[in-house]
Tab-separated table of C-alpha atoms in Angstrom:
chain	number	residue	atom	x	y	z
A	1	MET	CA	79.574	88.534	122.579
A	2	LYS	CA	78.274	86.316	124.495
A	3	VAL	CA	75.102	83.779	122.433
A	4	VAL	CA	72.128	83.597	124.424
A	5	ARG	CA	70.651	79.574	123.302
A	6	SER	CA	67.389	78.663	123.899
A	7	GLN	CA	66.974	75.367	126.631
A	8	ARG	CA	65.515	73.473	123.893
A	9	PHE	CA	68.096	71.130	123.193
A	10	SER	CA	70.418	69.654	126.182
A	11	ARG	CA	74.181	70.250	125.618
A	12	GLU	CA	74.927	66.357	125.084
A	13	GLN	CA	72.215	67.495	121.902
A	14	ILE	CA	74.291	70.482	120.304
A	15	ALA	CA	77.254	68.373	121.130
A	16	GLU	CA	75.714	65.727	119.059
A	17	ALA	CA	75.212	68.222	116.603
A	18	ASP	CA	78.959	69.523	116.236
A	19	HIS	CA	80.143	66.449	115.977
A	20	ARG	CA	78.789	65.868	112.914
A	21	ASP	CA	81.212	65.696	109.616
A	22	ILE	CA	81.478	68.970	108.359
A	23	LEU	CA	82.439	67.840	104.553
A	24	GLY	CA	79.079	65.245	104.977
A	25	VAL	CA	77.553	68.856	106.204
A	26	ALA	CA	78.534	70.636	103.350
A	27	ARG	CA	77.781	67.886	100.579
A	28	GLU	CA	74.180	67.941	102.277
A	29	LEU	CA	74.126	71.555	101.811
A	30	GLY	CA	74.579	70.915	97.904
A	31	LEU	CA	78.414	73.026	98.281
A	32	SER	CA	81.072	71.917	96.316
A	33	PHE	CA	85.118	71.989	96.753
A	34	GLU	CA	88.298	72.131	95.598
A	35	LYS	CA	90.496	70.810	98.188
A	36	LYS	CA	93.702	72.654	98.804
A	37	LYS	CA	96.236	70.538	100.346
A	38	ASP	CA	94.794	69.414	103.913
A	39	THR	CA	91.459	72.281	103.009
A	40	TYR	CA	89.028	72.079	100.999
A	41	LYS	CA	87.642	75.861	99.241
A	42	VAL	CA	84.076	76.165	98.190
A	43	PRO	CA	84.188	77.950	95.646
A	44	GLY	CA	81.707	82.157	95.087
A	45	TYR	CA	81.580	82.021	99.105
A	46	GLY	CA	84.500	85.021	98.904
A	47	GLY	CA	87.310	82.323	100.267
A	48	LEU	CA	85.414	79.882	102.331
A	49	PHE	CA	87.687	76.688	102.445
A	50	ILE	CA	86.441	73.817	105.240
A	51	THR	CA	89.252	71.717	107.537
A	52	PRO	CA	88.191	68.396	108.190
A	53	LYS	CA	90.835	68.138	111.150
A	54	LYS	CA	89.339	70.352	113.011
A	55	ASN	CA	86.092	69.816	111.565
A	56	ALA	CA	85.861	73.870	111.189
A	57	PHE	CA	85.119	76.448	108.499
A	58	HIS	CA	86.444	79.531	107.803
A	59	CYS	CA	85.533	82.250	105.697
A	60	PHE	CA	88.274	84.969	104.857
A	61	SER	CA	86.006	87.591	103.274
A	62	ALA	CA	82.949	87.717	105.933
A	63	HIS	CA	85.872	88.016	108.948
A	64	LEU	CA	87.549	90.558	107.071
A	65	GLU	CA	83.854	92.283	106.321
A	66	SER	CA	83.736	91.369	110.777
A	67	GLU	CA	80.801	89.773	109.959
A	68	GLN	CA	79.334	87.559	114.040
A	69	ASN	CA	79.612	84.417	112.043
A	70	PHE	CA	82.929	83.699	110.127
A	71	GLY	CA	84.257	80.399	111.509
A	72	GLY	CA	83.169	77.337	113.340
A	73	GLY	CA	81.963	73.723	113.310
A	74	PRO	CA	79.166	72.316	111.544
A	75	ILE	CA	76.259	74.180	113.409
A	76	GLN	CA	78.040	77.656	112.792
A	77	LEU	CA	78.292	76.334	109.244
A	78	VAL	CA	74.423	75.682	108.312
A	79	MET	CA	73.962	78.996	109.913
A	80	PHE	CA	76.274	80.709	107.837
A	81	ILE	CA	75.237	79.019	104.392
A	82	GLN	CA	71.325	79.105	105.141
A	83	GLN	CA	71.589	82.513	107.212
A	84	CYS	CA	69.156	81.083	109.826
A	85	SER	CA	69.341	80.727	113.588
A	86	PHE	CA	71.599	78.225	115.888
A	87	ILE	CA	68.330	77.014	116.651
A	88	GLU	CA	67.534	76.084	113.878
A	89	ALA	CA	70.865	75.057	112.510
A	90	VAL	CA	70.745	71.832	115.436
A	91	SER	CA	67.760	71.481	114.708
A	92	TYR	CA	68.554	70.858	110.694
A	93	LEU	CA	71.499	68.491	112.125
A	94	LEU	CA	69.947	66.303	115.035
A	95	GLY	CA	67.222	65.750	112.010
A	96	VAL	CA	64.113	67.411	114.025
A	97	LYS	CA	63.286	69.178	110.539
A	98	GLY	CA	64.142	70.231	107.584
A	99	LEU	CA	65.663	73.327	106.482
A	100	GLU	CA	62.856	73.860	104.138
A	101	SER	CA	60.502	74.674	107.319
A	102	TYR	CA	62.589	77.761	108.024
A	103	GLN	CA	62.310	79.498	104.928
A	104	ARG	CA	62.448	83.307	105.224
A	105	LYS	CA	61.283	85.491	103.168
A	106	THR	CA	63.699	88.290	101.463
A	107	VAL	CA	64.430	91.467	103.388
A	108	LYS	CA	64.680	93.799	99.905
A	109	LYS	CA	66.861	96.813	100.680
A	110	GLU	CA	66.432	100.370	100.094
A	111	VAL	CA	68.649	101.316	97.678
A	112	THR	CA	70.238	104.507	98.430
A	113	GLU	CA	71.276	106.804	94.179
A	114	PHE	CA	74.596	107.852	94.291
A	115	GLN	CA	75.260	111.127	94.058
A	116	LEU	CA	78.445	113.745	94.159
A	117	PRO	CA	79.011	116.076	96.650
A	118	GLU	CA	78.155	119.997	94.960
A	119	ARG	CA	81.666	121.438	94.392
A	120	SER	CA	83.772	123.879	96.012
A	121	GLU	CA	84.598	126.748	93.287
A	122	SER	CA	87.625	126.528	94.538
A	123	TYR	CA	90.649	124.107	95.634
A	124	ARG	CA	91.868	126.657	98.457
A	125	HIS	CA	91.046	124.247	101.114
A	126	ILE	CA	92.278	121.298	100.044
A	127	TYR	CA	95.702	122.904	98.490
A	128	ALA	CA	96.275	124.350	102.275
A	129	TYR	CA	94.860	121.408	104.293
A	130	LEU	CA	96.784	118.731	101.694
A	131	ILE	CA	99.885	120.518	101.485
A	132	LYS	CA	100.792	122.022	104.400
A	133	THR	CA	99.188	120.563	107.008
A	134	ARG	CA	99.772	116.977	105.814
A	135	GLN	CA	103.205	117.921	103.748
A	136	ILE	CA	101.811	116.154	100.407
A	137	ASN	CA	103.426	117.376	97.719
A	138	ARG	CA	102.142	119.761	95.144
A	139	TRP	CA	102.040	117.724	92.596
A	140	VAL	CA	100.889	114.606	94.624
A	141	VAL	CA	97.561	116.673	95.022
A	142	GLU	CA	97.580	118.157	91.568
A	143	GLU	CA	98.198	114.569	89.438
A	144	MET	CA	94.811	113.582	91.576
A	145	ILE	CA	92.545	117.097	90.705
A	146	ASN	CA	93.756	116.369	86.965
A	147	LYS	CA	92.882	112.908	87.300
A	148	LYS	CA	89.175	114.686	88.754
A	149	MET	CA	90.249	111.512	91.905
A	150	LEU	CA	89.500	114.693	94.135
A	151	TYR	CA	87.895	118.304	95.060
A	152	GLU	CA	87.290	120.471	97.499
A	153	ASN	CA	83.291	120.044	98.165
A	154	LYS	CA	81.019	123.392	99.587
A	155	TYR	CA	81.722	122.727	103.172
A	156	HIS	CA	85.295	123.044	101.721
A	157	SER	CA	86.281	119.438	102.793
A	158	CYS	CA	88.153	116.846	100.512
A	159	CYS	CA	86.197	114.533	98.606
A	160	PHE	CA	87.855	111.224	97.066
A	161	VAL	CA	85.958	110.036	94.472
A	162	GLY	CA	86.340	105.838	93.291
A	163	TYR	CA	85.509	104.779	89.405
A	164	ASP	CA	84.097	101.703	87.790
A	165	PHE	CA	85.747	100.015	85.696
A	166	GLU	CA	83.940	102.226	82.681
A	167	GLY	CA	84.902	105.575	84.030
A	168	LYS	CA	82.074	106.279	85.986
A	169	PRO	CA	81.861	107.818	89.977
A	170	LYS	CA	81.192	105.352	91.784
A	171	HIS	CA	82.422	106.348	95.334
A	172	CYS	CA	82.621	109.616	97.560
A	173	ALA	CA	85.180	109.249	100.663
A	174	ILE	CA	84.789	113.011	102.227
A	175	ARG	CA	87.557	113.932	104.588
A	176	GLY	CA	87.716	117.197	106.680
A	177	THR	CA	89.728	119.913	105.990
A	178	MET	CA	89.627	121.527	109.478
A	179	THR	CA	92.059	120.163	111.928
A	180	ASN	CA	89.888	121.015	114.676
A	181	LYS	CA	86.722	118.796	113.356
A	182	ALA	CA	88.456	115.574	111.712
A	183	PHE	CA	84.988	114.460	109.451
A	184	LYS	CA	85.329	111.954	107.908
A	185	GLY	CA	82.539	110.283	106.059
A	186	GLU	CA	81.484	109.003	103.021
A	187	SER	CA	78.813	109.440	99.979
A	188	PRO	CA	75.271	107.575	100.755
A	189	GLY	CA	74.555	105.417	98.065
A	190	SER	CA	78.513	105.013	97.598
A	191	ASP	CA	80.001	101.562	96.711
A	192	LYS	CA	83.353	100.309	98.145
A	193	ARG	CA	84.262	98.013	95.492
A	194	TYR	CA	84.903	101.033	93.612
A	195	ALA	CA	87.017	103.393	96.542
A	196	PHE	CA	90.054	105.328	95.567
A	197	HIS	CA	92.350	104.080	93.070
A	198	LEU	CA	95.143	104.615	90.658
A	199	PRO	CA	95.296	102.288	87.847
A	200	GLY	CA	99.832	102.043	87.275
A	201	GLU	CA	101.453	100.547	83.575
A	202	ASN	CA	102.895	97.231	85.651
A	203	HIS	CA	101.900	94.153	87.581
A	204	ILE	CA	102.249	95.821	90.982
A	205	LEU	CA	99.684	96.575	93.395
A	206	HIS	CA	99.460	98.774	96.851
A	207	VAL	CA	97.316	98.527	99.271
A	208	TYR	CA	96.362	100.888	101.780
A	209	GLU	CA	93.651	101.959	103.977
A	210	SER	CA	92.732	106.147	103.221
A	211	PRO	CA	93.563	107.809	100.113
A	212	ILE	CA	95.834	110.366	102.677
A	213	ASP	CA	98.210	107.404	102.472
A	214	MET	CA	97.812	106.507	98.930
A	215	MET	CA	99.205	110.248	98.156
A	216	SER	CA	101.490	110.363	101.593
A	217	TYR	CA	103.460	106.891	100.134
A	218	LEU	CA	103.118	108.642	96.692
A	219	THR	CA	105.125	111.716	97.873
A	220	ILE	CA	107.578	109.743	99.475
A	221	TYR	CA	108.344	107.196	96.446
A	222	PRO	CA	107.463	109.262	93.986
A	223	SER	CA	109.374	106.264	91.504
A	224	ALA	CA	106.185	104.388	92.378
A	225	LEU	CA	103.475	106.693	90.571
A	226	LEU	CA	104.093	104.102	87.338
A	227	ASP	CA	102.223	101.332	89.785
A	228	HIS	CA	98.466	100.829	91.613
A	229	HIS	CA	96.824	102.077	93.976
A	230	ILE	CA	94.340	101.679	95.494
A	231	ALA	CA	92.129	102.810	99.548
A	232	LEU	CA	90.455	100.447	101.091
A	233	CYS	CA	89.258	103.836	102.281
A	234	CYS	CA	87.852	100.916	105.505
A	235	LEU	CA	89.689	98.072	106.422
A	236	ALA	CA	87.868	95.114	104.501
A	237	ASP	CA	89.455	93.488	101.282
A	238	THR	CA	85.873	94.494	98.986
A	239	ALA	CA	87.513	96.838	97.172
A	240	LEU	CA	90.778	94.757	97.010
A	241	ARG	CA	88.455	92.152	95.427
A	242	GLU	CA	86.742	94.163	92.363
A	243	TYR	CA	90.388	95.220	91.092
A	244	LEU	CA	92.028	92.662	91.078
A	245	LYS	CA	88.954	91.021	89.122
A	246	HIS	CA	90.412	93.653	86.113
A	247	TYR	CA	94.051	93.801	86.070
A	248	PRO	CA	97.012	91.296	85.888
A	249	ILE	CA	97.865	91.670	89.178
A	250	LYS	CA	101.597	89.440	89.810
A	251	THR	CA	102.585	91.448	93.759
A	252	ILE	CA	100.502	93.105	95.988
A	253	TYR	CA	102.170	95.884	98.804
A	254	LEU	CA	99.956	95.840	101.937
A	255	HIS	CA	100.728	99.709	103.718
A	256	LEU	CA	97.854	99.575	106.114
A	257	ASP	CA	98.296	101.335	110.140
A	258	ASN	CA	100.671	100.397	112.382
A	259	ASP	CA	97.720	99.994	115.029
A	260	GLU	CA	96.232	97.382	115.999
A	261	TRP	CA	93.266	96.482	113.877
A	262	GLY	CA	96.164	97.582	111.153
A	263	ARG	CA	98.520	94.905	111.753
A	264	LYS	CA	95.664	92.330	112.161
A	265	GLN	CA	94.244	93.065	108.549
A	266	THR	CA	97.124	92.785	107.419
A	267	LYS	CA	98.134	89.079	108.761
A	268	ASN	CA	94.191	87.567	107.591
A	269	LEU	CA	94.878	89.232	103.824
A	270	PHE	CA	98.636	88.061	103.570
A	271	GLN	CA	96.824	84.393	104.361
A	272	TYR	CA	94.112	84.712	102.096
A	273	TYR	CA	95.973	86.380	99.206
A	274	GLN	CA	99.641	84.462	99.654
A	275	ASP	CA	98.522	81.586	97.408
A	276	GLN	CA	97.755	83.431	94.389
A	277	TYR	CA	99.693	86.392	94.313
A	278	GLU	CA	103.752	87.391	95.843
A	279	ILE	CA	102.194	89.655	98.901
A	280	TRP	CA	104.912	91.795	100.995
A	281	ASP	CA	104.205	93.208	103.840
A	282	GLU	CA	104.937	96.998	103.835
A	283	SER	CA	103.716	99.325	106.963
A	284	PRO	CA	104.872	102.157	108.449
A	285	PHE	CA	107.981	102.552	109.953
A	286	LYS	CA	108.090	101.500	113.456
A	287	GLY	CA	106.861	104.537	115.443
A	288	TYR	CA	103.941	105.906	112.782
A	289	LYS	CA	100.402	104.658	112.915
A	290	ASP	CA	100.455	105.665	109.491
A	291	PHE	CA	102.383	106.857	106.332
A	292	ASN	CA	100.931	110.318	107.042
A	293	GLU	CA	102.841	110.272	109.984
A	294	GLN	CA	105.522	108.971	108.876
A	295	LEU	CA	105.751	111.970	105.664
A	296	VAL	CA	105.356	114.172	108.230
A	297	SER	CA	108.055	113.152	110.304
A	298	LEU	CA	110.312	113.096	107.718
A	299	LYS	CA	109.840	116.524	105.810
A	300	GLY	CA	110.019	118.092	109.939
A	301	ASP	CA	113.733	116.483	110.150
A	302	SER	CA	114.813	117.544	106.678
A	303	ARG	CA	113.809	121.234	107.865
A	304	ARG	CA	116.450	120.914	110.811
């Protein structure tokens, strides 16, 4: 993305600002550090690391959530911490103005109250879609229904319900059952921290992009039902970070898609979590985008 910069500062002045010692700038901003080999971790910022040798920082959580500013030099660090503009950051670094001159009014976000979609009186359409079209085993579908994690709404779509850790529904991913109209969405007010998940009985956690990927994997590997499972319902690790606060997980298996974005995110997650957990990349077999494609192919082969 090209950034349009004001002509208020010359290139030399911008270079001077960006060559300031980033650790010194971080101290001025009131940040504290924890030394980690050649980097410094800044607690409380979702994986923010400063690398003095590169005079740069990187924030893994901001990167995973596709924020525009997730790393760079001293200028970007000031912008990231203070939520100010490029010109304001350069002004601060050159000593032209203090950041207190740029205090901004807090914008209140409108909060949408979460509600589950209206239920259908039957499960007929989602049974047909998940079992016949998606080839998921009936026992897996019934497991999710019995745990009140899955139901059919009045539009005959699949509703995958995520609960908080007190048992209250907080998220709902919606997947249409019409193969020619592949609707995907979520209920307004859904909280991504509590996306579709299934607690287990051990210290192993499997991570997927979607609930259908999770159910497909359990169809292929039914013994994994004893493990923990979570569908991010996106690529960001918001739900994963929340889940790890509540269960003593030791091993993480990543089952993200075999497309460009899934592979890239797998690499990011691997790098971020490898210091705290045993982590494995278990993507679908080569040639399959996701575990449902792999499942459908396996079942097709078994019938020949």
